[in-house]
Amino acid sequence: MSNHHDFRLRPRFYKDIDENVDVVRQKFIDYTKRVPSGFLMKIRDYHIQFSIQGDKKKYWSPHLTLELEKFTGKEETATHIRGLFGPSQTMWTFFIFLHFIIAGIFLVFMMFAFSDLMLKKSIVNDCIIMILMVVSWILLYVIGRQTRANGYGQMEELEQEFNKIIE
């Protein structure tokens, strides 16, 4: 995967296969019968969740989400696969929740600062809180990058298993 150093915290990839979408889906269904220990696969229609389980699972362990779509190009039998690496849904929800809390606190103190400015009161405390929220947001970004870096080896394992399935 070549996007290890780009800006996104949730790397994406796309792959086109010259096989019918139902044939590709059946490959994943067959794979669920012989999944190696340490991996878990869930299939619902053309949506596939592939993740690390067992002793290897850590809080930073990635999940691979796959969407199988009919390819609308020259080949009617082709399949377009959209892949997305990311943290577990619980971890991602908590991460986004923290972003909303920080943004909310920032906006509230920005309104307080504006009100205090209009009332000709000191806005120093409000500005300090707003600066702390910006620093907190940057810290969340750094933590997100670090957890992605921790899980990069497992991302490669998931990608290798994915490539074995579609071959």
Coordinates of N, CA, C and O in Angstrom, one line a residue, residues 5-151:
H5 N 2.1 7.5 4.0 CA 2.5 8.8 4.5 C 1.6 9.9 4.0 O 1.9 11.1 4.2
D6 N 0.4 9.6 3.5 CA -0.5 10.7 3.1 C -1.3 11.2 4.3 O -1.2 10.7 5.4
F7 N -2.1 12.2 4.0 CA -2.8 12.9 5.1 C -4.0 12.1 5.7 O -4.3 12.3 6.9
R8 N -4.6 11.2 5.0 CA -5.8 10.5 5.5 C -5.4 9.5 6.6 O -4.4 8.9 6.6
L9 N -6.3 9.5 7.7 CA -6.1 8.5 8.7 C -6.7 7.2 8.4 O -6.3 6.2 9.0
R10 N -7.6 7.1 7.4 CA -8.2 5.9 7.0 C -7.9 5.6 5.5 O -8.6 6.1 4.6
P11 N -6.8 4.9 5.2 CA -6.4 4.7 3.8 C -7.4 3.9 3.0 O -8.1 3.0 3.6
R12 N -7.5 4.2 1.8 CA -8.5 3.6 0.9 C -7.8 3.0 -0.3 O -6.7 3.5 -0.7
F13 N -8.4 2.1 -1.0 CA -7.8 1.5 -2.2 C -9.0 1.1 -3.1 O -10.1 0.8 -2.6
Y14 N -8.7 0.9 -4.4 CA -9.7 0.5 -5.3 C -9.1 -0.6 -6.2 O -7.9 -0.5 -6.5
K15 N -9.9 -1.6 -6.5 CA -9.3 -2.7 -7.4 C -10.4 -3.2 -8.3 O -11.6 -3.4 -7.9
D16 N -10.1 -3.4 -9.6 CA -11.0 -3.9 -10.5 C -10.6 -5.3 -10.9 O -9.4 -5.6 -11.1
I17 N -11.6 -6.3 -10.9 CA -11.3 -7.7 -11.2 C -12.2 -8.1 -12.4 O -13.4 -7.7 -12.4
D18 N -11.7 -8.8 -13.3 CA -12.5 -9.3 -14.5 C -13.3 -10.5 -14.2 O -13.2 -11.5 -14.9
E19 N -14.1 -10.5 -13.1 CA -15.0 -11.6 -12.7 C -16.3 -11.0 -12.3 O -16.3 -9.8 -11.8
N20 N -17.3 -11.8 -12.4 CA -18.6 -11.3 -12.0 C -18.6 -11.0 -10.5 O -18.0 -11.7 -9.7
V21 N -19.4 -10.1 -10.0 CA -19.5 -9.7 -8.6 C -20.0 -10.8 -7.8 O -19.5 -11.0 -6.6
D22 N -20.8 -11.7 -8.3 CA -21.3 -12.8 -7.5 C -20.2 -13.9 -7.3 O -20.1 -14.6 -6.3
V23 N -19.4 -14.1 -8.3 CA -18.3 -15.0 -8.3 C -17.3 -14.5 -7.2 O -16.8 -15.3 -6.4
V24 N -17.0 -13.2 -7.2 CA -16.0 -12.7 -6.3 C -16.6 -12.8 -4.8 O -15.9 -13.2 -3.9
R25 N -17.9 -12.5 -4.7 CA -18.5 -12.7 -3.4 C -18.4 -14.1 -2.9 O -18.2 -14.4 -1.7
Q26 N -18.6 -15.1 -3.8 CA -18.6 -16.5 -3.4 C -17.1 -16.9 -3.0 O -17.0 -17.7 -2.1
K27 N -16.1 -16.2 -3.6 CA -14.8 -16.5 -3.1 C -14.6 -16.1 -1.6 O -14.0 -16.8 -0.8
F28 N -15.2 -15.0 -1.2 CA -15.1 -14.5 0.1 C -15.9 -15.5 1.0 O -15.5 -15.8 2.2
I29 N -17.1 -15.9 0.6 CA -17.9 -16.9 1.4 C -17.1 -18.2 1.6 O -17.1 -18.7 2.7
D30 N -16.5 -18.7 0.5 CA -15.7 -19.9 0.6 C -14.5 -19.7 1.6 O -14.2 -20.6 2.4
Y31 N -14.0 -18.5 1.6 CA -12.8 -18.2 2.5 C -13.3 -18.2 4.0 O -12.5 -18.6 4.8
T32 N -14.5 -17.8 4.3 CA -15.0 -17.8 5.6 C -15.0 -19.2 6.3 O -14.9 -19.3 7.5
K33 N -15.0 -20.2 5.4 CA -15.0 -21.6 5.9 C -13.6 -22.1 6.3 O -13.5 -23.0 7.1
R34 N -12.6 -21.3 5.9 CA -11.2 -21.7 6.2 C -10.4 -20.5 6.6 O -9.2 -20.5 6.4
V35 N -11.0 -19.6 7.3 CA -10.3 -18.4 7.8 C -9.2 -18.8 8.8 O -9.5 -19.5 9.7
P36 N -8.0 -18.3 8.6 CA -6.9 -18.7 9.6 C -7.2 -18.0 10.9 O -7.9 -17.0 11.0
S37 N -6.7 -18.7 12.0 CA -6.9 -18.1 13.3 C -6.3 -16.7 13.3 O -5.2 -16.4 12.7
G38 N -6.9 -15.8 14.1 CA -6.4 -14.4 14.1 C -7.2 -13.5 13.2 O -6.9 -12.3 13.3
F39 N -8.0 -14.0 12.4 CA -8.8 -13.2 11.4 C -10.3 -13.5 11.6 O -10.7 -14.6 11.9
L40 N -11.1 -12.5 11.3 CA -12.6 -12.6 11.4 C -13.1 -11.9 10.1 O -12.7 -10.8 9.8
M41 N -14.1 -12.6 9.5 CA -14.7 -12.0 8.3 C -16.2 -12.1 8.4 O -16.8 -13.2 8.8
K42 N -16.9 -11.0 8.2 CA -18.3 -10.9 8.2 C -18.8 -10.5 6.8 O -18.3 -9.5 6.3
I43 N -19.8 -11.2 6.3 CA -20.3 -10.8 4.9 C -21.8 -10.5 5.0 O -22.5 -11.3 5.6
R44 N -22.2 -9.4 4.5 CA -23.6 -9.1 4.4 C -23.8 -8.5 3.0 O -23.3 -7.4 2.7
D45 N -24.6 -9.2 2.2 CA -24.8 -8.8 0.8 C -23.4 -8.6 0.1 O -22.6 -9.6 0.0
Y46 N -23.1 -7.4 -0.3 CA -21.9 -7.2 -1.0 C -21.0 -6.3 -0.2 O -20.1 -5.6 -0.7
H47 N -21.2 -6.3 1.1 CA -20.4 -5.5 2.1 C -19.7 -6.5 3.0 O -20.3 -7.4 3.5
I48 N -18.3 -6.4 3.1 CA -17.5 -7.4 3.8 C -16.7 -6.7 4.8 O -16.0 -5.6 4.5
Q49 N -16.7 -7.2 6.0 CA -15.8 -6.7 7.1 C -14.8 -7.7 7.4 O -15.1 -8.9 7.7
F50 N -13.5 -7.3 7.4 CA -12.4 -8.2 7.6 C -11.5 -7.6 8.7 O -11.1 -6.5 8.6
S51 N -11.3 -8.4 9.8 CA -10.6 -7.8 10.9 C -9.7 -8.8 11.6 O -9.7 -10.0 11.4
I52 N -8.8 -8.3 12.5 CA -7.9 -9.0 13.3 C -8.7 -9.5 14.6 O -9.4 -8.6 15.2
Q53 N -8.5 -10.7 15.0 CA -9.1 -11.2 16.2 C -8.1 -12.0 17.1 O -7.0 -12.3 16.6
G54 N -8.5 -12.3 18.3 CA -7.7 -13.2 19.1 C -6.6 -12.5 19.8 O -6.7 -11.3 20.2
D55 N -5.5 -13.2 20.0 CA -4.3 -12.6 20.7 C -3.7 -11.4 20.0 O -3.1 -10.6 20.7
K56 N -3.8 -11.4 18.7 CA -3.1 -10.3 17.9 C -3.9 -9.0 18.0 O -3.4 -8.0 17.6
K57 N -5.2 -9.0 18.4 CA -6.0 -7.8 18.4 C -5.6 -6.9 19.5 O -5.5 -7.3 20.7
K58 N -5.3 -5.6 19.1 CA -5.0 -4.6 20.1 C -6.0 -3.4 19.8 O -6.8 -3.5 18.9
Y59 N -6.0 -2.4 20.6 CA -7.0 -1.3 20.4 C -6.7 -0.6 19.1 O -7.6 0.0 18.5
W60 N -5.5 -0.7 18.5 CA -5.2 0.0 17.3 C -5.3 -1.0 16.1 O -5.1 -0.6 14.9
S61 N -5.7 -2.2 16.3 CA -5.9 -3.1 15.2 C -6.8 -2.6 14.1 O -7.9 -2.2 14.4
P62 N -6.4 -2.7 12.9 CA -7.3 -2.2 11.8 C -8.4 -3.1 11.4 O -8.3 -4.3 11.7
H63 N -9.3 -2.6 10.7 CA -10.4 -3.4 10.1 C -10.4 -3.0 8.6 O -10.1 -1.9 8.3
L64 N -10.7 -4.0 7.8 CA -10.7 -3.7 6.4 C -12.2 -3.9 5.9 O -12.8 -4.9 6.2
T65 N -12.8 -2.8 5.4 CA -14.1 -2.8 4.9 C -14.1 -2.8 3.4 O -13.4 -2.0 2.8
L66 N -14.8 -3.8 2.8 CA -14.8 -4.0 1.4 C -16.2 -3.8 0.8 O -17.2 -4.3 1.4
E67 N -16.4 -3.1 -0.3 CA -17.7 -3.0 -1.0 C -17.4 -3.6 -2.4 O -16.6 -3.1 -3.1
L68 N -18.2 -4.6 -2.7 CA -18.2 -5.2 -4.1 C -19.3 -4.5 -4.9 O -20.4 -4.5 -4.6
E69 N -18.9 -4.0 -6.1 CA -19.8 -3.3 -7.0 C -19.6 -3.9 -8.4 O -18.5 -4.2 -8.8
K70 N -20.7 -3.9 -9.1 CA -20.6 -4.2 -10.5 C -19.9 -3.1 -11.2 O -20.1 -1.9 -11.0
F71 N -18.9 -3.5 -12.1 CA -18.1 -2.5 -12.8 C -18.9 -2.0 -14.0 O -19.3 -2.8 -14.8
T72 N -19.0 -0.7 -14.2 CA -19.8 -0.2 -15.3 C -18.9 0.2 -16.4 O -19.3 1.2 -17.1
G73 N -17.9 -0.5 -16.6 CA -17.0 -0.1 -17.8 C -17.3 -1.0 -19.0 O -18.4 -1.3 -19.3
K74 N -16.2 -1.3 -19.7 CA -16.4 -2.1 -20.9 C -16.9 -3.5 -20.6 O -17.7 -4.1 -21.3
E75 N -16.3 -4.1 -19.6 CA -16.7 -5.5 -19.2 C -17.9 -5.5 -18.3 O -17.9 -4.9 -17.2
E76 N -19.0 -6.1 -18.7 CA -20.2 -6.2 -17.8 C -20.0 -7.2 -16.7 O -20.7 -7.2 -15.7
T77 N -19.0 -8.1 -16.8 CA -18.8 -9.1 -15.8 C -17.7 -8.7 -14.8 O -17.4 -9.5 -13.9
A78 N -17.2 -7.5 -14.9 CA -16.2 -7.1 -14.0 C -16.7 -6.6 -12.6 O -17.9 -6.3 -12.5
T79 N -15.8 -6.6 -11.6 CA -16.2 -6.2 -10.3 C -15.3 -5.1 -9.8 O -14.0 -5.2 -10.0
H80 N -15.8 -4.1 -9.3 CA -15.0 -3.0 -8.7 C -15.1 -3.1 -7.2 O -16.2 -3.2 -6.6
I81 N -13.9 -3.2 -6.6 CA -13.8 -3.4 -5.1 C -13.3 -2.1 -4.5 O -12.2 -1.6 -4.9
R82 N -14.1 -1.5 -3.6 CA -13.6 -0.4 -2.8 C -13.2 -0.8 -1.4 O -14.0 -1.4 -0.7
G83 N -12.0 -0.6 -1.0 CA -11.5 -1.0 0.3 C -11.2 0.2 1.2 O -10.7 1.2 0.7
L84 N -11.4 0.0 2.4 CA -11.2 1.1 3.4 C -10.6 0.5 4.7 O -11.2 -0.4 5.3
F85 N -9.4 0.9 5.0 CA -8.8 0.5 6.3 C -9.2 1.5 7.3 O -9.1 2.7 7.1
G86 N -9.5 1.1 8.5 CA -9.8 2.0 9.6 C -9.8 1.2 10.9 O -9.7 0.0 11.0
P87 N -10.0 2.0 12.0 CA -10.0 1.3 13.3 C -11.4 0.7 13.5 O -12.3 0.8 12.7
S88 N -11.5 0.0 14.6 CA -12.8 -0.6 14.9 C -13.9 0.5 15.0 O -13.6 1.6 15.3
Q89 N -15.1 0.1 14.7 CA -16.2 1.1 14.7 C -16.3 1.8 16.0 O -16.6 3.0 16.1
T90 N -16.2 1.1 17.1 CA -16.3 1.7 18.5 C -15.2 2.7 18.7 O -15.4 3.8 19.2
M91 N -13.9 2.4 18.3 CA -12.8 3.3 18.4 C -13.0 4.5 17.6 O -12.8 5.7 18.0
W92 N -13.5 4.3 16.3 CA -13.7 5.4 15.4 C -14.8 6.4 15.9 O -14.7 7.6 15.9
T93 N -15.9 5.8 16.4 CA -17.0 6.6 17.0 C -16.5 7.4 18.2 O -16.8 8.6 18.3
F94 N -15.7 6.8 19.0 CA -15.2 7.5 20.2 C -14.3 8.7 19.7 O -14.3 9.8 20.3
F95 N -13.4 8.4 18.7 CA -12.5 9.4 18.2 C -13.3 10.6 17.6 O -12.9 11.7 17.9
I96 N -14.3 10.3 16.9 CA -15.1 11.4 16.3 C -15.9 12.1 17.4 O -16.0 13.4 17.3
F97 N -16.4 11.4 18.4 CA -17.1 12.0 19.5 C -16.1 13.0 20.2 O -16.6 14.2 20.5
L98 N -14.9 12.7 20.4 CA -13.9 13.6 21.0 C -13.7 14.9 20.2 O -13.6 16.0 20.7
H99 N -13.7 14.7 18.9 CA -13.6 15.8 18.0 C -14.8 16.8 18.1 O -14.6 18.0 18.2
F100 N -16.0 16.2 18.2 CA -17.2 17.0 18.4 C -17.2 17.8 19.7 O -17.6 18.9 19.8
I101 N -16.7 17.1 20.8 CA -16.7 17.7 22.1 C -15.7 18.9 22.0 O -16.0 20.0 22.5
I102 N -14.5 18.7 21.5 CA -13.5 19.7 21.4 C -14.0 20.9 20.5 O -13.9 22.1 20.9
A103 N -14.7 20.6 19.4 CA -15.2 21.7 18.6 C -16.3 22.4 19.3 O -16.4 23.7 19.2
G104 N -17.2 21.7 20.0 CA -18.2 22.3 20.8 C -17.7 23.3 21.8 O -18.2 24.4 22.0
I105 N -16.7 22.8 22.6 CA -16.1 23.7 23.6 C -15.5 24.9 23.0 O -15.6 26.0 23.5
F106 N -14.8 24.7 21.9 CA -14.2 25.8 21.2 C -15.2 26.8 20.8 O -15.1 28.1 21.0
L107 N -16.3 26.4 20.2 CA -17.4 27.3 19.7 C -18.0 28.0 20.9 O -18.3 29.2 20.8
V108 N -18.3 27.3 22.0 CA -18.9 28.0 23.2 C -18.0 29.1 23.7 O -18.5 30.2 24.0
F109 N -16.7 28.8 23.8 CA -15.8 29.8 24.4 C -15.5 30.9 23.3 O -15.2 32.0 23.7
M110 N -15.7 30.6 22.1 CA -15.6 31.7 21.1 C -16.8 32.6 21.2 O -16.6 33.9 21.2
M111 N -18.0 32.1 21.5 CA -19.2 32.9 21.8 C -19.0 33.7 23.1 O -19.3 34.9 23.1
F112 N -18.4 33.1 24.1 CA -18.1 33.8 25.3 C -17.2 34.9 25.1 O -17.3 36.0 25.6
A113 N -16.1 34.7 24.3 CA -15.1 35.7 24.0 C -15.8 36.9 23.3 O -15.5 38.0 23.6
F114 N -16.6 36.6 22.3 CA -17.3 37.6 21.5 C -18.2 38.4 22.5 O -18.2 39.7 22.4
S115 N -18.9 37.8 23.3 CA -19.8 38.5 24.3 C -19.0 39.4 25.2 O -19.3 40.5 25.5
D116 N -17.9 38.8 25.8 CA -17.0 39.6 26.7 C -16.4 40.7 25.9 O -16.2 41.8 26.5
L117 N -16.0 40.6 24.7 CA -15.5 41.7 23.9 C -16.5 42.8 23.7 O -16.1 44.0 23.9
M118 N -17.7 42.4 23.4 CA -18.8 43.4 23.3 C -19.1 44.1 24.6 O -19.5 45.3 24.6
L119 N -18.9 43.4 25.7 CA -19.2 44.0 27.0 C -17.9 44.7 27.6 O -17.9 45.1 28.7
K120 N -16.9 44.7 26.8 CA -15.6 45.3 27.1 C -15.0 44.7 28.4 O -14.4 45.3 29.3
K121 N -15.1 43.3 28.5 CA -14.5 42.6 29.6 C -13.2 41.9 29.0 O -13.1 41.8 27.8
S122 N -12.4 41.3 29.9 CA -11.2 40.6 29.5 C -11.6 39.3 28.8 O -12.5 38.5 29.2
I123 N -11.0 39.0 27.7 CA -11.2 37.8 26.9 C -10.0 36.8 27.0 O -10.0 35.8 26.3
V124 N -9.1 37.1 27.9 CA -7.9 36.3 28.0 C -8.2 34.8 28.4 O -7.7 33.9 27.7
N125 N -9.1 34.6 29.4 CA -9.4 33.2 29.8 C -10.1 32.5 28.6 O -9.8 31.3 28.4
D126 N -11.0 33.2 27.9 CA -11.7 32.5 26.8 C -10.7 32.1 25.7 O -10.8 31.0 25.1
C127 N -9.7 33.0 25.4 CA -8.7 32.7 24.4 C -7.8 31.6 24.8 O -7.4 30.8 24.0
I128 N -7.5 31.5 26.1 CA -6.7 30.4 26.6 C -7.4 29.1 26.4 O -6.8 28.1 25.9
I129 N -8.7 29.0 26.7 CA -9.4 27.8 26.5 C -9.5 27.4 25.0 O -9.3 26.3 24.6
M130 N -9.7 28.4 24.1 CA -9.8 28.2 22.7 C -8.4 27.6 22.2 O -8.4 26.7 21.4
I131 N -7.3 28.2 22.7 CA -6.0 27.7 22.2 C -5.8 26.3 22.7 O -5.3 25.4 22.0
L132 N -6.2 26.0 24.0 CA -6.1 24.6 24.5 C -6.9 23.6 23.6 O -6.5 22.5 23.4
M133 N -8.1 24.1 23.1 CA -8.9 23.2 22.3 C -8.2 22.9 20.9 O -8.2 21.8 20.4
V134 N -7.5 23.9 20.4 CA -6.8 23.7 19.2 C -5.6 22.8 19.4 O -5.4 21.9 18.6
V135 N -4.9 23.0 20.5 CA -3.8 22.0 20.9 C -4.4 20.6 21.1 O -3.8 19.6 20.6
S136 N -5.5 20.5 21.7 CA -6.2 19.2 21.9 C -6.5 18.5 20.6 O -6.3 17.3 20.4
W137 N -7.0 19.3 19.6 CA -7.3 18.8 18.3 C -6.1 18.3 17.6 O -6.1 17.2 17.0
I138 N -5.0 19.0 17.7 CA -3.7 18.6 17.1 C -3.2 17.3 17.8 O -2.8 16.4 17.1
L139 N -3.4 17.3 19.1 CA -3.0 16.1 19.8 C -3.8 14.9 19.4 O -3.3 13.8 19.2
L140 N -5.1 15.0 19.2 CA -5.9 13.9 18.7 C -5.5 13.5 17.3 O -5.4 12.3 17.0
Y141 N -5.1 14.4 16.4 CA -4.6 14.0 15.1 C -3.3 13.2 15.3 O -3.1 12.2 14.6
V142 N -2.4 13.7 16.1 CA -1.1 13.0 16.3 C -1.4 11.6 16.9 O -0.7 10.6 16.4
I143 N -2.3 11.4 17.8 CA -2.7 10.1 18.4 C -3.2 9.2 17.3 O -2.9 8.0 17.2
G144 N -4.1 9.8 16.4 CA -4.6 9.0 15.3 C -3.5 8.5 14.3 O -3.6 7.4 13.9
R145 N -2.6 9.4 14.0 CA -1.5 9.0 13.2 C -0.6 7.9 13.8 O -0.2 7.0 13.2
Q146 N -0.4 8.0 15.1 CA 0.4 7.0 15.8 C -0.3 5.7 15.9 O 0.3 4.6 15.7
T147 N -1.6 5.7 16.1 CA -2.3 4.4 16.2 C -2.4 3.8 14.8 O -2.3 2.5 14.6
R148 N -2.4 4.6 13.7 CA -2.4 4.0 12.4 C -1.0 3.4 12.1 O -0.9 2.3 11.5
A149 N 0.0 4.1 12.6 CA 1.4 3.6 12.4 C 1.6 2.3 13.2 O 2.2 1.3 12.7
N150 N 1.0 2.2 14.4 CA 1.1 0.9 15.1 C 0.4 -0.2 14.4 O 0.8 -1.3 14.5
G151 N -0.7 0.1 13.7 CA -1.5 -1.0 13.1 C -1.1 -1.2 11.6 O -1.7 -2.0 10.9

